[in-house]
Amino acid sequence: MIVTVASGKGGTGKTTVAVNLAVTAAEAITRTETIKATQLVIAPENPENFVELIDCDVEEPNAHLFVKPQNVVKQEISTMVPAVDMALCTFCGECEKICRFSAITMIAKKIMIFPEMCHSCKGCVMVCPTGAIKEGARVLGSLLTGQSSHGFNLTWGELRVGEAMSPPLIKQVKKTITCGSGRSNSISEDINNKLSIVDAPPGTSCPAVTTLRGSDFALLVAEETPFGLNDLALTVEALKKLGVPMGIVINRADNDQKGIIDDYAEKENIEIMQRIPFSREAAKICSKGLLLVNELPEMKQCFKELYLKIVSRITQNAKESKYKKTSTKTATSSSDNSIVGRS
Amino acid sequence: MKELTVISGKGGTGKTSITASIASLAERRIVIDADVDAANLFLTLEHNLIETEQFQGGYKAKINPELCIGCKECFKRCQFDAIFEEITENIIPKLSKQKDEQIRDNRISPKFAIDPIACEGCGVCVHFCPTVAISFERQICGEKYISTTANGPMIHARLGIAEENSGLLVSQLRQKAREMAKEQKIPLIITDGPPGIGCPVIASISNADALLIVTEPTLSAIHDMKRVIKLGRQMNAPIYVCINKADLNKETSENIKEFCVLNNIKFAGEIPFDRAVVESMKMGKALVTYSDGAASKAVKEVWENVKLFMGDTMERVF
Amino acid sequence: MKVAVSSSGTNLDSPLDPRFGRASYFLIIDTDTLAFEVKVNDQNMNLPQGAGIQAGKIVANCGVDCLITGNCGPKAYNVLQAAGIKVFTGTKGNIKEVVELFKNGALQYSQGPNVDGHWV
């Protein structure tokens, strides 16, 4: 199952939640009594590799600062851009005509290519009558993988500074997700085998949407400020469009008193799954790149509760969707498992 | 006229709060909220909306199911996985187990549909569709706004949910601001930039006269600041740095200052953690108008420094 | 000699449009006779991206020797370069004055783009 940690606003604590949740999950799973105690269907075939953490905030990836992975393998990721073999070019102008992005243009018997404008649709390659257009490459950034000492793998992308398009790299990072098919219409049959925690970029436009598509569950990290609420509402709208079920974590909660986020969540019928209390101590721990669950016992408890809630919620969703699939009536109601597109 | 863009790399370091404050301190300016997919500036700057305009983004393809013959030409060519086989009740009623046979017999053919969220707007499917079943239209992706505030116009926008082309929208907002600055002889444009280093950030800082980076004393923020500095240098913009919530980790704050000195980056000041920041936000006011506390004083100092630094930069030819 | 000037209007008294890619019009002027032709740049005004490149193409297809404008980004500059068109940037004033300055050799031919691209 794919759990994506997201928030409209930046700096609400997505990465903090994602890394601490990954550590909690990796540790909880190695102790079978926790599983028994919660009576969940989770029985991983390979408990050692049950959890993986994927950082899709490729513009500013931070999870590795907390996870401090070992044996990091780095791989360069490129996207296709046209490269013209001038010996074969007949200057028919077809490539220029199909390109919507002005990435390839013909000037006075010269073919000019603007690689940074190219969206890699391959239209020019397809229309070229003489096969003069070959597949060149533009470097998007890197894909990195390493192992955490807590027993899970971290994979992240790092956008090349100066590259404007992050979604193509995010898609490459998402391809490494080993569980499920990354599609929202197949709530993971491998729910027992793998938990992929994905750290999403902020915002509600292409990078965030590219990351969130196909998640089984979205965990929204919210803060109790007007900015936080405004951006949370935008993300909730995006998730509704994507058909991804969701829950909220309130970070830096002032106290147990209900606030603006609670009111909103109640109105929208979204579960508040946990409140992470504010403390200067916690802020300091995060600022140093340390893990809350390692430093503060109350945080360890807090994340354990959160983890178990998420897992039981997803299990529930999966059961319901299975029921829906086998039932003779086709589901037409737009429950939170409704099918929207593919990844 | 000069353009100052406030960025951070990492989100949530306090860009918008600081922009709202310096926009209130600057005598006459235009302020732009370029964080178009999570715009917040309007929440903290008292304003009157005076103009709304639609934002036209890119094109999206749409298949007319009545013309689709299910030839898969589009499906095979789409590089963005935006085309999927659509077998819904409205198109093929009462789907039975003999579906495959029926398709083979050509009695019904599978229909294809386009997921607008995944569609990149490249038009390849449109070009290759043998039955001209695919239409291609420019989409309304959001709204652009002009508002008035106490000391000059505010230009902001709202990108539609899950829409793209944020970079184009930012470029248009900045273009509008330049035109207005010229007409109304306003000497300064302040832009509240988005987080990250991608398309909308590049659009926010290209051709800016100076960048103010708001960071905080955390490992993540420093990591992200370094990336955004690299980007700023590629775009040849002078860079200033200020530290928000500086007292949350004094040692790290000192390291940031040292980094600035070593890298020849002008340091604009540090702002202490202050509950007044969130309180002012809750009141819908800029920090400097709401409070006279420690953070407010520090932001004023940052602004004085930025003005001083900007005096050094060359006036851009217009 | 034939020159193209980015223009806000359709006659020689119009002010020069400082934008190249998204200029309202291009006036294609014969510097000897001051006879001119108007090219509307309307498709480019709203083009999602690549306006500079497309504008460069329009101007290149007019067979001019020089372009006079305000700001020219790197992509448009490359297109014009490829078409062998000399670019004069940073110019202000109305079209007639600008052409006069050009004829007197008072405009400086630019060696490269004078603004960053828009990146979108």
PDB file of N, CA, C and O in Angstrom, chain B residues 57 59 138 167-168 171 175 179 182 199 202 206-207 235 318, chain C residues 18-19 22 46-48 71 90 92 115-120:
ATOM      1  N   GLY B  57      -4.492  28.517 -19.410  1.00  0.00           N
ATOM      2  CA  GLY B  57      -3.252  27.758 -19.351  1.00  0.00           C
ATOM      3  C   GLY B  57      -3.010  27.023 -20.648  1.00  0.00           C
ATOM      4  O   GLY B  57      -3.235  27.563 -21.726  1.00  0.00           O
ATOM      5  N   TYR B  59      -3.229  23.536 -23.352  1.00  0.00           N
ATOM      6  CA  TYR B  59      -4.286  22.811 -24.049  1.00  0.00           C
ATOM      7  C   TYR B  59      -4.478  21.433 -23.418  1.00  0.00           C
ATOM      8  O   TYR B  59      -3.564  20.884 -22.830  1.00  0.00           O
ATOM      9  N   ARG B 138      -7.836  25.047 -25.330  1.00  0.00           N
ATOM     10  CA  ARG B 138      -7.117  25.700 -24.269  1.00  0.00           C
ATOM     11  C   ARG B 138      -7.995  25.749 -23.031  1.00  0.00           C
ATOM     12  O   ARG B 138      -9.202  25.968 -23.124  1.00  0.00           O
ATOM     13  N   GLY B 167       4.119  28.168 -13.814  1.00  0.00           N
ATOM     14  CA  GLY B 167       5.194  29.058 -14.241  1.00  0.00           C
ATOM     15  C   GLY B 167       4.682  30.133 -15.187  1.00  0.00           C
ATOM     16  O   GLY B 167       5.027  31.307 -15.062  1.00  0.00           O
ATOM     17  N   LEU B 168       3.815  29.732 -16.106  1.00  0.00           N
ATOM     18  CA  LEU B 168       3.234  30.683 -17.042  1.00  0.00           C
ATOM     19  C   LEU B 168       2.405  31.723 -16.293  1.00  0.00           C
ATOM     20  O   LEU B 168       2.483  32.917 -16.566  1.00  0.00           O
ATOM     21  N   SER B 171       4.644  34.192 -14.633  1.00  0.00           N
ATOM     22  CA  SER B 171       5.193  35.120 -15.632  1.00  0.00           C
ATOM     23  C   SER B 171       4.170  36.190 -15.986  1.00  0.00           C
ATOM     24  O   SER B 171       4.507  37.362 -16.130  1.00  0.00           O
ATOM     25  N   GLN B 175       4.459  40.157 -15.468  1.00  0.00           N
ATOM     26  CA  GLN B 175       4.333  41.040 -16.624  1.00  0.00           C
ATOM     27  C   GLN B 175       3.330  42.149 -16.330  1.00  0.00           C
ATOM     28  O   GLN B 175       3.569  43.326 -16.588  1.00  0.00           O
ATOM     29  N   GLU B 179       3.883  46.263 -16.107  1.00  0.00           N
ATOM     30  CA  GLU B 179       3.094  47.254 -16.856  1.00  0.00           C
ATOM     31  C   GLU B 179       2.488  48.283 -15.908  1.00  0.00           C
ATOM     32  O   GLU B 179       2.522  49.489 -16.159  1.00  0.00           O
ATOM     33  N   LYS B 182       5.014  50.707 -14.478  1.00  0.00           N
ATOM     34  CA  LYS B 182       5.414  51.696 -15.459  1.00  0.00           C
ATOM     35  C   LYS B 182       4.349  52.790 -15.576  1.00  0.00           C
ATOM     36  O   LYS B 182       4.668  53.983 -15.521  1.00  0.00           O
ATOM     37  N   CYS B 199       9.734  25.114 -11.894  1.00  0.00           N
ATOM     38  CA  CYS B 199       9.192  26.038 -12.877  1.00  0.00           C
ATOM     39  C   CYS B 199       8.663  27.376 -12.309  1.00  0.00           C
ATOM     40  O   CYS B 199       9.101  28.440 -12.732  1.00  0.00           O
ATOM     41  N   ILE B 202      11.579  29.493 -10.918  1.00  0.00           N
ATOM     42  CA  ILE B 202      12.401  30.072 -11.978  1.00  0.00           C
ATOM     43  C   ILE B 202      11.664  31.264 -12.592  1.00  0.00           C
ATOM     44  O   ILE B 202      12.249  32.325 -12.818  1.00  0.00           O
ATOM     45  N   SER B 206      13.403  35.029 -12.560  1.00  0.00           N
ATOM     46  CA  SER B 206      14.099  35.447 -13.768  1.00  0.00           C
ATOM     47  C   SER B 206      13.959  36.963 -13.912  1.00  0.00           C
ATOM     48  O   SER B 206      12.891  37.522 -13.692  1.00  0.00           O
ATOM     49  N   ASN B 207      15.051  37.613 -14.200  1.00  0.00           N
ATOM     50  CA  ASN B 207      15.103  39.069 -14.370  1.00  0.00           C
ATOM     51  C   ASN B 207      14.808  39.872 -13.109  1.00  0.00           C
ATOM     52  O   ASN B 207      14.538  41.069 -13.184  1.00  0.00           O
ATOM     53  N   MET B 235      20.922  32.517 -12.421  1.00  0.00           N
ATOM     54  CA  MET B 235      20.090  33.555 -13.021  1.00  0.00           C
ATOM     55  C   MET B 235      20.705  34.936 -12.799  1.00  0.00           C
ATOM     56  O   MET B 235      20.065  35.945 -13.043  1.00  0.00           O
ATOM     57  N   PHE B 318      14.936  49.983 -19.084  1.00  0.00           N
ATOM     58  CA  PHE B 318      13.560  49.683 -19.501  1.00  0.00           C
ATOM     59  C   PHE B 318      13.164  50.443 -20.740  1.00  0.00           C
ATOM     60  O   PHE B 318      13.689  51.498 -21.021  1.00  0.00           O
TER      61      PHE B 318
ATOM     62  N   PRO C  18       8.632  47.300 -25.852  1.00  0.00           N
ATOM     63  CA  PRO C  18       9.894  46.767 -25.310  1.00  0.00           C
ATOM     64  C   PRO C  18       9.954  45.241 -25.321  1.00  0.00           C
ATOM     65  O   PRO C  18      11.013  44.649 -25.265  1.00  0.00           O
ATOM     66  N   ARG C  19       8.791  44.612 -25.389  1.00  0.00           N
ATOM     67  CA  ARG C  19       8.775  43.148 -25.413  1.00  0.00           C
ATOM     68  C   ARG C  19       9.015  42.691 -26.842  1.00  0.00           C
ATOM     69  O   ARG C  19       8.519  43.300 -27.783  1.00  0.00           O
ATOM     70  N   ARG C  22       6.259  38.872 -27.028  1.00  0.00           N
ATOM     71  CA  ARG C  22       4.857  39.202 -26.863  1.00  0.00           C
ATOM     72  C   ARG C  22       4.538  40.641 -27.296  1.00  0.00           C
ATOM     73  O   ARG C  22       3.598  41.256 -26.800  1.00  0.00           O
ATOM     74  N   ASN C  46      -0.831  35.278 -26.660  1.00  0.00           N
ATOM     75  CA  ASN C  46      -1.441  34.349 -25.718  1.00  0.00           C
ATOM     76  C   ASN C  46      -0.851  32.957 -25.752  1.00  0.00           C
ATOM     77  O   ASN C  46      -1.376  32.040 -25.148  1.00  0.00           O
ATOM     78  N   LEU C  47       0.224  32.806 -26.477  1.00  0.00           N
ATOM     79  CA  LEU C  47       0.842  31.487 -26.576  1.00  0.00           C
ATOM     80  C   LEU C  47       1.307  31.045 -25.188  1.00  0.00           C
ATOM     81  O   LEU C  47       1.948  31.815 -24.487  1.00  0.00           O
ATOM     82  N   PRO C  48       0.955  29.796 -24.784  1.00  0.00           N
ATOM     83  CA  PRO C  48       1.388  29.380 -23.456  1.00  0.00           C
ATOM     84  C   PRO C  48       2.900  29.503 -23.267  1.00  0.00           C
ATOM     85  O   PRO C  48       3.375  29.906 -22.230  1.00  0.00           O
ATOM     86  N   ASN C  71      13.619  44.278 -25.157  1.00  0.00           N
ATOM     87  CA  ASN C  71      14.230  43.138 -24.495  1.00  0.00           C
ATOM     88  C   ASN C  71      14.156  41.899 -25.371  1.00  0.00           C
ATOM     89  O   ASN C  71      13.124  41.600 -25.944  1.00  0.00           O
ATOM     90  N   GLY C  90      17.420  47.116 -25.981  1.00  0.00           N
ATOM     91  CA  GLY C  90      17.494  48.260 -25.070  1.00  0.00           C
ATOM     92  C   GLY C  90      17.055  49.561 -25.715  1.00  0.00           C
ATOM     93  O   GLY C  90      17.399  50.645 -25.245  1.00  0.00           O
ATOM     94  N   LYS C  92      14.411  52.534 -26.933  1.00  0.00           N
ATOM     95  CA  LYS C  92      13.165  53.163 -26.486  1.00  0.00           C
ATOM     96  C   LYS C  92      12.765  54.255 -27.478  1.00  0.00           C
ATOM     97  O   LYS C  92      13.584  54.699 -28.270  1.00  0.00           O
ATOM     98  N   VAL C 115      18.027  39.945 -21.642  1.00  0.00           N
ATOM     99  CA  VAL C 115      17.237  39.524 -20.470  1.00  0.00           C
ATOM    100  C   VAL C 115      17.255  37.997 -20.407  1.00  0.00           C
ATOM    101  O   VAL C 115      17.545  37.327 -21.383  1.00  0.00           O
ATOM    102  N   ASP C 116      16.915  37.468 -19.231  1.00  0.00           N
ATOM    103  CA  ASP C 116      16.795  36.019 -19.091  1.00  0.00           C
ATOM    104  C   ASP C 116      15.522  35.558 -19.768  1.00  0.00           C
ATOM    105  O   ASP C 116      14.596  36.338 -19.947  1.00  0.00           O
ATOM    106  N   GLY C 117      15.472  34.296 -20.068  1.00  0.00           N
ATOM    107  CA  GLY C 117      14.251  33.756 -20.644  1.00  0.00           C
ATOM    108  C   GLY C 117      13.150  33.694 -19.603  1.00  0.00           C
ATOM    109  O   GLY C 117      13.390  33.887 -18.418  1.00  0.00           O
ATOM    110  N   HIS C 118      11.946  33.450 -20.088  1.00  0.00           N
ATOM    111  CA  HIS C 118      10.829  33.304 -19.142  1.00  0.00           C
ATOM    112  C   HIS C 118      10.708  31.890 -18.626  1.00  0.00           C
ATOM    113  O   HIS C 118      10.003  31.625 -17.682  1.00  0.00           O
ATOM    114  N   TRP C 119      11.356  30.969 -19.285  1.00  0.00           N
ATOM    115  CA  TRP C 119      11.408  29.583 -18.831  1.00  0.00           C
ATOM    116  C   TRP C 119      10.090  28.853 -18.900  1.00  0.00           C
ATOM    117  O   TRP C 119       9.927  27.803 -18.345  1.00  0.00           O
ATOM    118  N   VAL C 120       9.109  29.459 -19.519  1.00  0.00           N
ATOM    119  CA  VAL C 120       7.858  28.711 -19.635  1.00  0.00           C
ATOM    120  C   VAL C 120       7.338  28.830 -21.051  1.00  0.00           C
ATOM    121  O   VAL C 120       7.699  29.757 -21.738  1.00  0.00           O
TER     122      VAL C 120
END
